[in-house]
Coordinates of C-alpha atoms in Angstrom, one line a residue:
M627 CA 107.1 118.4 82.4
A628 CA 110.7 118.7 83.5
D629 CA 109.7 120.3 86.8
E630 CA 107.4 117.4 87.6
E631 CA 110.1 114.9 86.9
L632 CA 112.6 116.8 89.1
K633 CA 109.9 117.1 91.8
K634 CA 109.2 113.4 91.7
A635 CA 113.0 112.6 91.7
F636 CA 113.4 114.8 94.8
Q637 CA 110.5 113.1 96.5
D638 CA 112.0 109.7 95.7
L639 CA 115.4 110.8 97.0
Q640 CA 113.9 112.2 100.2
F641 CA 111.9 109.0 100.8
K642 CA 115.0 106.8 100.1
T643 CA 117.1 109.0 102.4
N644 CA 114.6 108.8 105.3
E645 CA 114.1 105.1 104.8
T646 CA 117.9 104.4 104.7
R647 CA 118.6 106.6 107.7
G648 CA 115.9 104.7 109.6
L649 CA 117.4 101.3 108.6
I650 CA 120.8 102.4 109.6
A651 CA 119.7 103.7 113.0
Q652 CA 117.8 100.5 113.6
G653 CA 120.8 98.5 112.5
E654 CA 123.1 100.4 114.8
I655 CA 120.9 99.6 117.8
T656 CA 120.8 95.9 116.7
K657 CA 124.6 96.0 116.3
K658 CA 125.1 97.4 119.7
V659 CA 122.8 94.8 121.3
N660 CA 124.6 92.0 119.5
A661 CA 128.0 93.3 120.5
Q662 CA 126.8 93.3 124.1
K663 CA 125.5 89.7 123.8
Q664 CA 128.8 88.7 122.2
R665 CA 130.7 90.2 125.2
M666 CA 128.4 88.5 127.7
S667 CA 129.0 85.1 126.0
E668 CA 132.7 85.7 126.0
L669 CA 132.7 86.6 129.7
S670 CA 130.5 83.6 130.5
A671 CA 132.9 81.3 128.7
E672 CA 135.8 82.8 130.6
S673 CA 134.1 82.5 134.0
I674 CA 133.1 78.9 133.3
A675 CA 136.7 78.1 132.4
E676 CA 137.8 79.2 135.9
V677 CA 135.4 76.6 137.5
P678 CA 137.3 73.6 138.8
D679 CA 136.8 70.3 136.8
C680 CA 135.4 68.6 139.9
H681 CA 132.4 70.9 140.1
T682 CA 129.2 70.1 138.2
V683 CA 127.9 72.7 135.7
Y684 CA 124.2 73.3 135.1
R685 CA 122.6 75.1 132.1
S686 CA 119.4 77.1 132.7
V687 CA 116.7 76.3 130.1
G688 CA 113.5 78.1 131.0
R689 CA 112.6 77.1 134.5
M690 CA 114.7 74.0 134.6
F691 CA 118.4 73.3 134.9
L692 CA 120.2 70.7 132.8
L693 CA 123.4 69.0 133.9
S694 CA 126.1 69.7 131.4
T695 CA 129.8 69.4 131.0
K696 CA 132.2 72.3 131.5
E697 CA 133.6 71.8 128.0
S698 CA 130.2 71.8 126.3
E699 CA 129.2 75.0 128.1
I700 CA 132.4 76.7 127.1
S701 CA 132.0 75.7 123.5
R702 CA 128.3 76.7 123.5
H703 CA 129.2 80.2 124.8
N704 CA 132.1 80.5 122.3
Q705 CA 129.7 79.5 119.5
E706 CA 127.2 82.1 120.6
A707 CA 129.9 84.8 120.7
L708 CA 130.9 83.8 117.1
E709 CA 127.3 84.0 115.9
Y710 CA 126.8 87.4 117.4
K711 CA 130.1 88.6 115.9
Q712 CA 128.9 87.4 112.4
K713 CA 125.7 89.3 112.9
V714 CA 127.6 92.5 113.7
D715 CA 129.8 92.0 110.7
A716 CA 126.8 91.4 108.5
F717 CA 125.2 94.6 109.6
T718 CA 128.4 96.5 108.9
K719 CA 128.3 95.2 105.3
Q720 CA 124.6 96.1 105.0
K721 CA 125.3 99.6 106.3
E722 CA 128.0 100.1 103.7
Y723 CA 125.6 98.8 101.0
L724 CA 122.8 101.2 102.1
Q725 CA 125.1 104.2 102.1
R726 CA 126.5 103.4 98.6
G727 CA 122.9 103.1 97.3
L728 CA 122.0 106.5 98.9
E729 CA 125.1 108.1 97.4
E730 CA 124.3 106.6 94.0
A731 CA 120.7 108.1 94.1
E732 CA 122.1 111.5 95.1
R733 CA 124.6 111.4 92.2
N734 CA 121.9 110.4 89.7
L735 CA 119.7 113.3 90.9
R736 CA 122.6 115.8 90.5
E737 CA 123.2 114.5 87.0
M738 CA 119.5 114.9 86.2
I739 CA 119.5 118.5 87.4
Q740 CA 122.7 119.3 85.4
A741 CA 121.2 117.6 82.3
R742 CA 118.0 119.8 82.6
R743 CA 120.1 123.0 82.9
A744 CA 122.1 122.2 79.8

């Protein structure tokens, strides 16, 4: 009976470990992509800021171009960069949460093994 409980606990821990590692790996990729997009938005805002005020600025939407103001494009790119930064921060918090949950499961399993030995 005790062996079956330990076996099931080990299987659950292994499943949770694999699932958590997969989520963390997937999140790292997403984090990297969002960090790149954030950097591109910041660079775009910087390059638009260098454009003289007398030049017209167009925004590409699909296959068409919309006339836009320089200030609105800079603010749009800054807003995009902020959104990407928030996504990166959210993943960092999620990663910490997943790692704490995994450590908790491992600790519970160790306690169960020690309780069975006693």
